[in-house]
mmCIF file of C-alpha atoms and ligand atoms in Angstrom:
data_model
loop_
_atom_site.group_PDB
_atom_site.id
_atom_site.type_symbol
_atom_site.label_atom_id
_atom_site.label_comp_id
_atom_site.label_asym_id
_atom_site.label_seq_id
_atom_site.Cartn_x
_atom_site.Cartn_y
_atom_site.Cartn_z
ATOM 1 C CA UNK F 241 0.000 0.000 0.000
ATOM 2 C CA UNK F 242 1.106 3.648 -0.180
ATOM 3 C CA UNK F 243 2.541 4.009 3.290
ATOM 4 C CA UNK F 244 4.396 0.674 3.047
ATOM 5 C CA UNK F 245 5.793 1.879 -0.160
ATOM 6 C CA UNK F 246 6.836 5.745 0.906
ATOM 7 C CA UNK F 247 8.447 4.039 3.886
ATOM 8 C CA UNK F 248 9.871 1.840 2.061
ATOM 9 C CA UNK F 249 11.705 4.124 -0.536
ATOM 10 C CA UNK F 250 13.887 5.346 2.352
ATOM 11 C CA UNK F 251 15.130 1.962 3.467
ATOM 12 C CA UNK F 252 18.512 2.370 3.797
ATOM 13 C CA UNK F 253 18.825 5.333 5.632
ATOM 14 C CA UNK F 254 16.950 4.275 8.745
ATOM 15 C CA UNK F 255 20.108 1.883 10.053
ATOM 16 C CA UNK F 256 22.377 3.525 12.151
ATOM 17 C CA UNK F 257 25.504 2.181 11.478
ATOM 18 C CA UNK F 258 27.602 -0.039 14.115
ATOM 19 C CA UNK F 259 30.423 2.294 14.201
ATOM 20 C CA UNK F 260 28.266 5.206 15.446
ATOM 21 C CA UNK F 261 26.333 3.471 18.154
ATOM 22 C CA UNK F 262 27.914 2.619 21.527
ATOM 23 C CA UNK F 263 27.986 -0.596 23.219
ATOM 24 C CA UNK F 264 29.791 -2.412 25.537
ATOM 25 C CA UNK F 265 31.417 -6.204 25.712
ATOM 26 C CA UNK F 266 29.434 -8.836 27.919
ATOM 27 C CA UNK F 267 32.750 -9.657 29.627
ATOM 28 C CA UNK F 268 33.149 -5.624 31.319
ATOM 29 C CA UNK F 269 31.933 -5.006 34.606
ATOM 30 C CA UNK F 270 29.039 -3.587 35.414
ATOM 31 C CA UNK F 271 30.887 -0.641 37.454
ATOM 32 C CA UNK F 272 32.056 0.202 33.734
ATOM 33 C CA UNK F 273 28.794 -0.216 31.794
ATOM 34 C CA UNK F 274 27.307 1.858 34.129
ATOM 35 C CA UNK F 275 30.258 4.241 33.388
ATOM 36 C CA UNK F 276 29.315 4.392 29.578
ATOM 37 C CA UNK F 277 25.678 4.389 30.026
ATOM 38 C CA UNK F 278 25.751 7.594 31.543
ATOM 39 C CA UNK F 279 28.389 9.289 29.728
ATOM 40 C CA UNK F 280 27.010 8.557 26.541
ATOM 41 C CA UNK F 281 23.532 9.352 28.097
ATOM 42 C CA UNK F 282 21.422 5.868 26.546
ATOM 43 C CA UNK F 283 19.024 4.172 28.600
ATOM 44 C CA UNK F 284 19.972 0.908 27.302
ATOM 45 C CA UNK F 285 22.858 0.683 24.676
ATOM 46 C CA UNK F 286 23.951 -3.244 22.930
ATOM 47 C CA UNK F 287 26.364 -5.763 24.257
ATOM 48 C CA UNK F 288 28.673 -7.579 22.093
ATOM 49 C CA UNK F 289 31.294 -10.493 22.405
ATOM 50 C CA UNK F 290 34.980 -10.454 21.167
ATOM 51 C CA UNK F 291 33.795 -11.411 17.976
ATOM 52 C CA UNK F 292 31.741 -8.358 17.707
ATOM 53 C CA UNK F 293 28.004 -10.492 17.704
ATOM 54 C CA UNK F 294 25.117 -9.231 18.997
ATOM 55 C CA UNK F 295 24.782 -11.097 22.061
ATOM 56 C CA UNK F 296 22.292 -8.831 24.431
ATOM 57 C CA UNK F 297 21.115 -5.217 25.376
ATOM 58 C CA UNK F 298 22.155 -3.689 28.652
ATOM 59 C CA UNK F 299 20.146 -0.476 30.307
ATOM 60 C CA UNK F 300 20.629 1.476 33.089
ATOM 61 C CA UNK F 301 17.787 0.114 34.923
ATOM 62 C CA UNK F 302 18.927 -3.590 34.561
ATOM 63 C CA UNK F 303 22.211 -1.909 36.514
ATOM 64 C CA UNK F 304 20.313 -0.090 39.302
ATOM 65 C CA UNK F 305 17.937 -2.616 39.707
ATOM 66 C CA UNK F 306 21.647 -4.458 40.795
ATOM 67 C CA UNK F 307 22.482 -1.944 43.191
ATOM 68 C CA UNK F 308 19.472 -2.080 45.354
ATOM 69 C CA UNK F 309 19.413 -4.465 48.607
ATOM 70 C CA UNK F 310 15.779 -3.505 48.948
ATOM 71 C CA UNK F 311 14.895 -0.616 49.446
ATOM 72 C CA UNK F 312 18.842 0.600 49.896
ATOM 73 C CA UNK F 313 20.930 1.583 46.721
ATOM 74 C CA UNK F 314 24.562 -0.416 48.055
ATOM 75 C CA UNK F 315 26.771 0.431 44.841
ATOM 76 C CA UNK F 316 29.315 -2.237 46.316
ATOM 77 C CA UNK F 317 26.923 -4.747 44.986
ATOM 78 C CA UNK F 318 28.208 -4.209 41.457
ATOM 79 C CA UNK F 319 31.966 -5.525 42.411
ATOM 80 C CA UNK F 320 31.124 -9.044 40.835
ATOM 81 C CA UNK F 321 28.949 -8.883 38.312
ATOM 82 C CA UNK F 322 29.774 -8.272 34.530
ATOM 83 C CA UNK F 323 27.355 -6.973 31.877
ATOM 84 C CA UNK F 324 26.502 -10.728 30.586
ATOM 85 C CA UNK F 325 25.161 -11.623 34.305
ATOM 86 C CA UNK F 326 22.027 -8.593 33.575
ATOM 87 C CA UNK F 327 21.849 -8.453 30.570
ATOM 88 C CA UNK F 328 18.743 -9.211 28.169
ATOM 89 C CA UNK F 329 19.521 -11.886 25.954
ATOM 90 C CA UNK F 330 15.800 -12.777 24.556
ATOM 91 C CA UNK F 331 16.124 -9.842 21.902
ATOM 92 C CA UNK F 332 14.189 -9.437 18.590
ATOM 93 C CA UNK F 333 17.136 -8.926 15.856
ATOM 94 C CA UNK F 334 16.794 -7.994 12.261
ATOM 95 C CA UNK F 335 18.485 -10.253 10.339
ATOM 96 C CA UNK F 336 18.675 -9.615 5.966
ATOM 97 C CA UNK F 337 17.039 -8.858 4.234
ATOM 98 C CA UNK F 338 15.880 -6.462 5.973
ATOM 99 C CA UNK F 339 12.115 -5.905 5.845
ATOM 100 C CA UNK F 340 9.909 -2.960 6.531
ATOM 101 C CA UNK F 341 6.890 -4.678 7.636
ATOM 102 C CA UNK F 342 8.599 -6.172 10.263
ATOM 103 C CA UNK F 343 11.005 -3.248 11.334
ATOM 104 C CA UNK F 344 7.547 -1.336 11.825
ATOM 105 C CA UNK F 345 6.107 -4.381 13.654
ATOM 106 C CA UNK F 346 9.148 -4.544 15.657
ATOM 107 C CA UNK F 347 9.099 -0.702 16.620
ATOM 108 C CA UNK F 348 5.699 -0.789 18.378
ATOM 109 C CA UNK F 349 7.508 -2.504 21.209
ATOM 110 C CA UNK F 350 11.187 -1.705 21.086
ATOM 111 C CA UNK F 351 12.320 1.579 21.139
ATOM 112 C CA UNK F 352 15.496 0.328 19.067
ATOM 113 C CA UNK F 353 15.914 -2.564 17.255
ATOM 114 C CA UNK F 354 19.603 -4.208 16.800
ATOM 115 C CA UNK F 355 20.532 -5.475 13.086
ATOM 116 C CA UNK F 356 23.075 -8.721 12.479
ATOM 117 C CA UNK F 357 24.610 -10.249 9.351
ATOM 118 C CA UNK F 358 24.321 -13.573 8.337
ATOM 119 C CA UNK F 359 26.939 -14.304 10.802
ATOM 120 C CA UNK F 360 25.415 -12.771 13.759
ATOM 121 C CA UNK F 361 28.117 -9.909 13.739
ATOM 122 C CA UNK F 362 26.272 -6.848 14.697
ATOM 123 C CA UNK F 363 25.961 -4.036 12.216
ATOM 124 C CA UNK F 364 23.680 -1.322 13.182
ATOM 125 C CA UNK F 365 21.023 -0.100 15.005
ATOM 126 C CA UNK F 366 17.082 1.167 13.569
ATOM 127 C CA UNK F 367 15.669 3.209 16.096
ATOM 128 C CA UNK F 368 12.418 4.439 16.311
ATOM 129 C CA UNK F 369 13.510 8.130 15.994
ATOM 130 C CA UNK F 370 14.617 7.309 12.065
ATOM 131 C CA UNK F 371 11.260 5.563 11.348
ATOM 132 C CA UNK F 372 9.412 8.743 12.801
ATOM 133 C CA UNK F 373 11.389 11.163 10.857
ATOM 134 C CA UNK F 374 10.432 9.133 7.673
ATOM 135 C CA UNK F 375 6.666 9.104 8.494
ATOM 136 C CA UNK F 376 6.706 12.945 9.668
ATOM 137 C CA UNK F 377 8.591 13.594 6.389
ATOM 138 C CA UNK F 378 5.130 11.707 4.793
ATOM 139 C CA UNK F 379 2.597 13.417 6.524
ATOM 140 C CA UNK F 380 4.285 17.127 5.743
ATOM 141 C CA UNK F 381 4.362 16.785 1.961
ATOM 142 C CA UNK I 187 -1.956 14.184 1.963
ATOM 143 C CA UNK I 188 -2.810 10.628 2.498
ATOM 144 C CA UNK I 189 -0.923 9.789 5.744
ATOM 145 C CA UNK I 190 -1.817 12.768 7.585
ATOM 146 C CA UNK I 191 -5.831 12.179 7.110
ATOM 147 C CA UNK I 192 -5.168 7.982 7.843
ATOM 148 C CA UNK I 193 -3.691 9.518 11.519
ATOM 149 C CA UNK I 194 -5.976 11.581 12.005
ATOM 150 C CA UNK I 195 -9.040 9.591 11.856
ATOM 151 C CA UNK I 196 -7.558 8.088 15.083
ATOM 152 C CA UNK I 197 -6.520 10.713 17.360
ATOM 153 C CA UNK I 198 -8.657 10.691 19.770
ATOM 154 C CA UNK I 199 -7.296 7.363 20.876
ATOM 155 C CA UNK I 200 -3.445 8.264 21.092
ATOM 156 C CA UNK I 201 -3.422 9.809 24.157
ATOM 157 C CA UNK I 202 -2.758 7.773 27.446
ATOM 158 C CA UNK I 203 -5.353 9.289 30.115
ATOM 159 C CA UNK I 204 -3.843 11.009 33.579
ATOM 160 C CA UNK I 205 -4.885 8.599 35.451
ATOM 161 C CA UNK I 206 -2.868 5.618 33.948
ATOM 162 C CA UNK I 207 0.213 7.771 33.920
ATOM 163 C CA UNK I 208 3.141 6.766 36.612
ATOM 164 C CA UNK I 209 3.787 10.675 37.624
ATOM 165 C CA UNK I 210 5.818 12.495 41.169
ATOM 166 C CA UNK I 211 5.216 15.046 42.476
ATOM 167 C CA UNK I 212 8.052 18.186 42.705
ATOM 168 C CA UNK I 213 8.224 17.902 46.452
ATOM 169 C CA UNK I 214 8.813 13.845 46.556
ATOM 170 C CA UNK I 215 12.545 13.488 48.034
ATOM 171 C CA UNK I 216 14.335 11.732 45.271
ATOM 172 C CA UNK I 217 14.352 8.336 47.144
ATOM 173 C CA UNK I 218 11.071 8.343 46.940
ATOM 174 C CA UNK I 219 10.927 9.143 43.234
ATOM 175 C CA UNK I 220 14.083 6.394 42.799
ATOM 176 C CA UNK I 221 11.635 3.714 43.891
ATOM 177 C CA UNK I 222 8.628 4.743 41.854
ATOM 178 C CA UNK I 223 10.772 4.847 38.780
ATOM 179 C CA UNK I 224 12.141 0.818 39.762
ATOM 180 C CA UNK I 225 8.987 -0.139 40.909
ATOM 181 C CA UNK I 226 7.024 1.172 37.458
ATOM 182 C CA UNK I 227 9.921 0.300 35.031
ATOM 183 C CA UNK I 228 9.998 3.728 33.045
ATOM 184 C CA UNK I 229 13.008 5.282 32.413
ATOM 185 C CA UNK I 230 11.477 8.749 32.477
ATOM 186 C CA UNK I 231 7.730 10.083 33.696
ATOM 187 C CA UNK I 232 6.000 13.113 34.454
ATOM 188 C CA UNK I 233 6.123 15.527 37.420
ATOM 189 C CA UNK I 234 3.102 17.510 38.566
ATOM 190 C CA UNK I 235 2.150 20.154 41.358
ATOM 191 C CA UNK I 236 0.039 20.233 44.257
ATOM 192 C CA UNK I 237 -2.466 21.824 41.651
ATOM 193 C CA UNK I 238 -2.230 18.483 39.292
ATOM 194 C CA UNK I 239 -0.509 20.912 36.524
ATOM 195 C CA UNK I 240 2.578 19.461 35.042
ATOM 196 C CA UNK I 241 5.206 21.295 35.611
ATOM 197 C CA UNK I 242 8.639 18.870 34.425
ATOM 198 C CA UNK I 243 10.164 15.448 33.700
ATOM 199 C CA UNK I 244 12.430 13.084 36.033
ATOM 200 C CA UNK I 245 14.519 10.349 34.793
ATOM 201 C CA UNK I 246 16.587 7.921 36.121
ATOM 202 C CA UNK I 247 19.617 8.910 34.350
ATOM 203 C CA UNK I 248 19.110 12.275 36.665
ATOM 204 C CA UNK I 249 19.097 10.390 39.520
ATOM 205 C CA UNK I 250 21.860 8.645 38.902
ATOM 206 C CA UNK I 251 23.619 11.477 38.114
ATOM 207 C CA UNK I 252 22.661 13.071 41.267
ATOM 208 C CA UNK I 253 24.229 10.010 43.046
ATOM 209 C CA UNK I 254 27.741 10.324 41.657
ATOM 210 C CA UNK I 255 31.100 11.429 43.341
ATOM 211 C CA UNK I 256 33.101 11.566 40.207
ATOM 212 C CA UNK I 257 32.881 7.839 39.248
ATOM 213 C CA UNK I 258 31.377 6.680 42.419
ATOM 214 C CA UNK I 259 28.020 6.373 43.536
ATOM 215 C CA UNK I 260 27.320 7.412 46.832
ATOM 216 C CA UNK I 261 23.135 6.817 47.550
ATOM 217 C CA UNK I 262 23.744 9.649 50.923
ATOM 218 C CA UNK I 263 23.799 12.172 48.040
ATOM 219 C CA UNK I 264 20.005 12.319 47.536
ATOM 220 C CA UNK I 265 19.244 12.851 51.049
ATOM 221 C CA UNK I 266 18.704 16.539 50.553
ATOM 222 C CA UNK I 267 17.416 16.361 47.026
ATOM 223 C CA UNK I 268 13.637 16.215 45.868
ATOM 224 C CA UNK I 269 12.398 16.110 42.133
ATOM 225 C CA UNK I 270 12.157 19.478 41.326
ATOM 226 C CA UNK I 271 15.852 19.764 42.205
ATOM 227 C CA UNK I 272 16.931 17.652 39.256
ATOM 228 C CA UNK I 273 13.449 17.633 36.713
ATOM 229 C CA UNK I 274 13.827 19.171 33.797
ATOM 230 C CA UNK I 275 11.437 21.831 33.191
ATOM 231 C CA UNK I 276 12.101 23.082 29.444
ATOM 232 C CA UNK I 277 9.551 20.592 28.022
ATOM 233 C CA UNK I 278 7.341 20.482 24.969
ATOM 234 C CA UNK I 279 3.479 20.132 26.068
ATOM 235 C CA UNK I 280 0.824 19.754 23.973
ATOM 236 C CA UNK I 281 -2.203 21.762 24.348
ATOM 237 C CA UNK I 282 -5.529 21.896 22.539
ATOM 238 C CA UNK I 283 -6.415 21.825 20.073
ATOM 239 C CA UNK I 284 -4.352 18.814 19.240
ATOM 240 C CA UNK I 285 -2.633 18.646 15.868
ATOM 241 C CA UNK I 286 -1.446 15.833 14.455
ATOM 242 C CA UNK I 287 1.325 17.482 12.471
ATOM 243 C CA UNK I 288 2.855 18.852 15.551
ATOM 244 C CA UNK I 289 2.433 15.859 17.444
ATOM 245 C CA UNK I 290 4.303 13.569 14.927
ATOM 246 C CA UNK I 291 6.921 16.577 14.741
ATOM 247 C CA UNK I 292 7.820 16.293 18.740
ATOM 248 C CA UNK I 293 7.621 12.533 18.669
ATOM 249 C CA UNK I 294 10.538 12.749 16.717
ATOM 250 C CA UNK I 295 13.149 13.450 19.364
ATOM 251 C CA UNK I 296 10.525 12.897 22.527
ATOM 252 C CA UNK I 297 9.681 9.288 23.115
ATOM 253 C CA UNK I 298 6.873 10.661 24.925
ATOM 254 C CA UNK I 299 4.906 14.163 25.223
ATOM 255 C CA UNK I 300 2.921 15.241 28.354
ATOM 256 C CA UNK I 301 -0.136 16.917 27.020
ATOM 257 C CA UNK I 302 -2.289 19.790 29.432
ATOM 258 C CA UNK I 303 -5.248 21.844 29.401
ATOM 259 C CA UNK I 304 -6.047 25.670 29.107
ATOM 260 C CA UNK I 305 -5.250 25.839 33.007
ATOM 261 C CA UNK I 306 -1.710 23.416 32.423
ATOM 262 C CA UNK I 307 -3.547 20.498 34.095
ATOM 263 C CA UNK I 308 -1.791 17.359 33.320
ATOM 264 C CA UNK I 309 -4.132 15.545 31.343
ATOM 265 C CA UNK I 310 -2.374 12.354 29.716
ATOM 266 C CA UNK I 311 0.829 11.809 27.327
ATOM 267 C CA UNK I 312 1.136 10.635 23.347
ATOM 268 C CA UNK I 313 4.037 8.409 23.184
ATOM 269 C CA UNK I 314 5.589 6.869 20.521
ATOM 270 C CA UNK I 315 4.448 3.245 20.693
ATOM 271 C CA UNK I 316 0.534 4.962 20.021
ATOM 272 C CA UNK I 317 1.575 6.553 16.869
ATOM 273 C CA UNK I 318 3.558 3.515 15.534
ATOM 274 C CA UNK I 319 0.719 1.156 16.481
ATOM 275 C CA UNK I 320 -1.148 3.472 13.998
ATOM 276 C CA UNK I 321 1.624 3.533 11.400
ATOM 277 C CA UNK I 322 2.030 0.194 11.314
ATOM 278 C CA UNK I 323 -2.097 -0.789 11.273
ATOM 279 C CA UNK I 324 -1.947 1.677 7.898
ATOM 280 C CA UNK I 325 1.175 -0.077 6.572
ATOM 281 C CA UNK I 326 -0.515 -3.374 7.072
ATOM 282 C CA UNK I 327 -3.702 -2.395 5.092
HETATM 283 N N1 LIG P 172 22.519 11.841 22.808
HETATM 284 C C1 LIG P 172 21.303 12.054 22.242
HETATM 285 N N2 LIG P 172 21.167 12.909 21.204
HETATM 286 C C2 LIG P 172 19.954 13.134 20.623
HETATM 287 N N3 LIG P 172 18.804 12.523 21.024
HETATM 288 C C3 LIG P 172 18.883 11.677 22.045
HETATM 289 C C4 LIG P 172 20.112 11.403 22.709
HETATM 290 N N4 LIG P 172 19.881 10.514 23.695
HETATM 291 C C5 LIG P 172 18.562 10.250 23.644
HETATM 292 N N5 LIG P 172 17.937 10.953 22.662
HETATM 293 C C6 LIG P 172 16.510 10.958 22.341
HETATM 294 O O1 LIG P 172 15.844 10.238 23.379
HETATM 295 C C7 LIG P 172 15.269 9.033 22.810
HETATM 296 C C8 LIG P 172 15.320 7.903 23.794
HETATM 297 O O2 LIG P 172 16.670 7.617 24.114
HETATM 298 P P1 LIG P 172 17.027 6.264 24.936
HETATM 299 O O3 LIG P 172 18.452 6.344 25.334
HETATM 300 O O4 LIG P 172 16.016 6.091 26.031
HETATM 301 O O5 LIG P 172 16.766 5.087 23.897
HETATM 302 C C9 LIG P 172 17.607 4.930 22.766
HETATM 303 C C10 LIG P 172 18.834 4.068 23.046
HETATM 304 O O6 LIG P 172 18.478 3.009 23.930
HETATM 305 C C11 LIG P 172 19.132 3.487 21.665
HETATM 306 N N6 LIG P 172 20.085 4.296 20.907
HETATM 307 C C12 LIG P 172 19.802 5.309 20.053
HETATM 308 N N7 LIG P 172 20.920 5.792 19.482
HETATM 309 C C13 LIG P 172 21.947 5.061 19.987
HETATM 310 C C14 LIG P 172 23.371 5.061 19.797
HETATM 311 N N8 LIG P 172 23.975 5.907 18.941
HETATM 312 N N9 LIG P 172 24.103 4.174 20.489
HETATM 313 C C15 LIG P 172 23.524 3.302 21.331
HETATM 314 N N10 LIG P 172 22.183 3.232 21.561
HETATM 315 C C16 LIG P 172 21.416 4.108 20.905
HETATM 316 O O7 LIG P 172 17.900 3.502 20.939
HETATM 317 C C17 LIG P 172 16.847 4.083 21.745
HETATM 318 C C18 LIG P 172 15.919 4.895 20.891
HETATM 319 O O8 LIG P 172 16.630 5.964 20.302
HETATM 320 P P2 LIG P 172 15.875 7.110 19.526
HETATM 321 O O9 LIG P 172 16.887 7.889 18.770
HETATM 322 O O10 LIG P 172 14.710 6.538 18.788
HETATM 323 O O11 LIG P 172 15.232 8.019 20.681
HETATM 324 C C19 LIG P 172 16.044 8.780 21.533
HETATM 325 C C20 LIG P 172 16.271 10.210 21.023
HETATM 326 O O12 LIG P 172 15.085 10.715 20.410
HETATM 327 N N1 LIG P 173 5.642 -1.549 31.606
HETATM 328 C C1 LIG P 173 5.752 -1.610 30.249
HETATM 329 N N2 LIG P 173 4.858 -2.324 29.532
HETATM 330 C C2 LIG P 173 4.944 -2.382 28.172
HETATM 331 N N3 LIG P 173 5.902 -1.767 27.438
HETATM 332 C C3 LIG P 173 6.806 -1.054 28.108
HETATM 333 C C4 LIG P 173 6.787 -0.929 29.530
HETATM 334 N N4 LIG P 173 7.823 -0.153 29.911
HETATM 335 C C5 LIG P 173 8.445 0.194 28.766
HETATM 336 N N5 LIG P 173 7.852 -0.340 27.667
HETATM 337 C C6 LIG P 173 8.277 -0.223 26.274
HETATM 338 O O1 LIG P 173 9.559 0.434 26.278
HETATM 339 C C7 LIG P 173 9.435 1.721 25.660
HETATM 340 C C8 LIG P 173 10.330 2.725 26.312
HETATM 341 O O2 LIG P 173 9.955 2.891 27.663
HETATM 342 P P1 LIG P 173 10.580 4.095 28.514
HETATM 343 O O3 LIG P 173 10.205 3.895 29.940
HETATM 344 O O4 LIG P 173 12.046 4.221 28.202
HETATM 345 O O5 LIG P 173 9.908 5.416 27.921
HETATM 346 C C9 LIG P 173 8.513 5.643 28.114
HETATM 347 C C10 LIG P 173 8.212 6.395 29.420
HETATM 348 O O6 LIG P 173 9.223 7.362 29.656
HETATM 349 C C11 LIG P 173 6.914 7.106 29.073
HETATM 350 N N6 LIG P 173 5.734 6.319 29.438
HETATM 351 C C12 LIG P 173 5.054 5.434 28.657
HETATM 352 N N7 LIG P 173 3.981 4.950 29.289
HETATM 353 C C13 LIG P 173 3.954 5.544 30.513
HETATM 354 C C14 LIG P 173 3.075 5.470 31.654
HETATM 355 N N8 LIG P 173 1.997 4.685 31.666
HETATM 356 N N9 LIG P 173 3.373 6.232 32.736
HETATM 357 C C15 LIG P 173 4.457 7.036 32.742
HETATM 358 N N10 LIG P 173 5.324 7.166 31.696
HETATM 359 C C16 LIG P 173 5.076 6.424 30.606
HETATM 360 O O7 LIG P 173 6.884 7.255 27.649
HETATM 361 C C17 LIG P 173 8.059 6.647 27.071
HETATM 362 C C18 LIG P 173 7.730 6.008 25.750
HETATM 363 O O8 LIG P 173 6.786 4.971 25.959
HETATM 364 P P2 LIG P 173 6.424 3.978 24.794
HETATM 365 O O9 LIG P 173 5.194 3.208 25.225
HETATM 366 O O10 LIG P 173 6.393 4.702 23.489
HETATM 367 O O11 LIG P 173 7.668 2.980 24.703
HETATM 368 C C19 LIG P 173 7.950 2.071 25.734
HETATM 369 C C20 LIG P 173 7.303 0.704 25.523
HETATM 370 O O12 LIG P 173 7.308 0.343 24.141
#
């Protein structure tokens, strides 16, 4: 249909590229991840392994949520646990080709959604900001 | 044009009512609003007055932030601290009437957008997930 086909003229452009979206490896610790998180200011940000797959997401939540001894934040709690032991590992990946009905499905619920080769090597990120900009580029011709 | 009048016909239903909105108020101490935030799961919700107007956002990246010595986290820090210490007040609200131009406009760089009445009552948000449920219904047609 019409949308499907607008949106899908501007495929390519809506994956953000692995080289411009930060991560972190499952094996750091979570002292560090939490580190990154909030310098580069993400909520949650990807996880990979040394052979650079997509193995996981980690957020800033998952981290906190680590910290607390109920109702007390004790940031010694951290000391040893690495990324891999909080991270989320059931994650919806786009793998190609890459499709737009299902990128669009996928957005509803996931305010990012990670992309892999064939190989499972990560390669980008489509976020939900690109697929809004397309639409809102739609609606104002 | 096309997409605009498809979104339109449904936009009475985008926005997510007050009352099913996790919110703080500005005077909560920011333990208080720490816990809300874990115990809801949202990175990032509404703050309103004693009047029920909104009057700013908290996340938990500004809590976090608020905890830090440097590059240690030290929970004594938000002792003295309450929401409207850290919220962020430069916000985009909606207001009626409601346009669907502008609202696809700010959901391009706000996941979410508090929406308020003639008097600044807090009266519900639009977030993203509405508007791509609807984008994705039309691109399914
Ligand atoms: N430094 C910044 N500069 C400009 N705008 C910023 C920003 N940080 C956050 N935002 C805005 O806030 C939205 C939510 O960010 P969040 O970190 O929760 O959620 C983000 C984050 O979890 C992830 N993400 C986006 N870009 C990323 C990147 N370069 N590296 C790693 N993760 C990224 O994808 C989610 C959705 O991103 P999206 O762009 O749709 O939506 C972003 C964007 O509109
Ligand atoms: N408990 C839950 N159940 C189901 N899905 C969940 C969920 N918590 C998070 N999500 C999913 O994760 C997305 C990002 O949530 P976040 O809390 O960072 O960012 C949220 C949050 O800051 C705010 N928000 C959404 N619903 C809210 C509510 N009922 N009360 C307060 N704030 C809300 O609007 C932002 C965008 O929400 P959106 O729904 O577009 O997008 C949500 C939704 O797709």
């Amino acid at each position: 249909n019409a949308v499907k086909e607008l949106l899908l003229e501007n495929q390519a452009d809506y994956l953000i590229p692995a080289e411009n979206v930060a991560h972190v490896m499952e094996e750091n610790p979570l002292n560090h991840a939490l580190l990154v998180l909030t310098k580069v200011g993400y909520s949650k940000i990807p996880v990979i392994n040394k052979e650079s797959q997509f193995v996981g997401l980690i957020s800033l939540s998952a981290i906190v949520d680590a910290m607390f001894d109920l109702t007390e934040i004790d940031p010694d709690n951290l000391a040893n646990l690495c990324v891999k032991d909080v991270m989320e590992r059931e994650v919806k990946m786009l793998k190609p080709p890459y499709d737009i009905e299902k990128i669009l499905h996928l957005s509803v619920d996931n305010p990012f959604i990670p992309a892999v080769n064939k190989e499972n090597i990560f390669v980008g990120i489509i976020t939900r900001r690109e697929l809004l900009k397309a639409v809102n580029h739609l609606a104002h011709e």
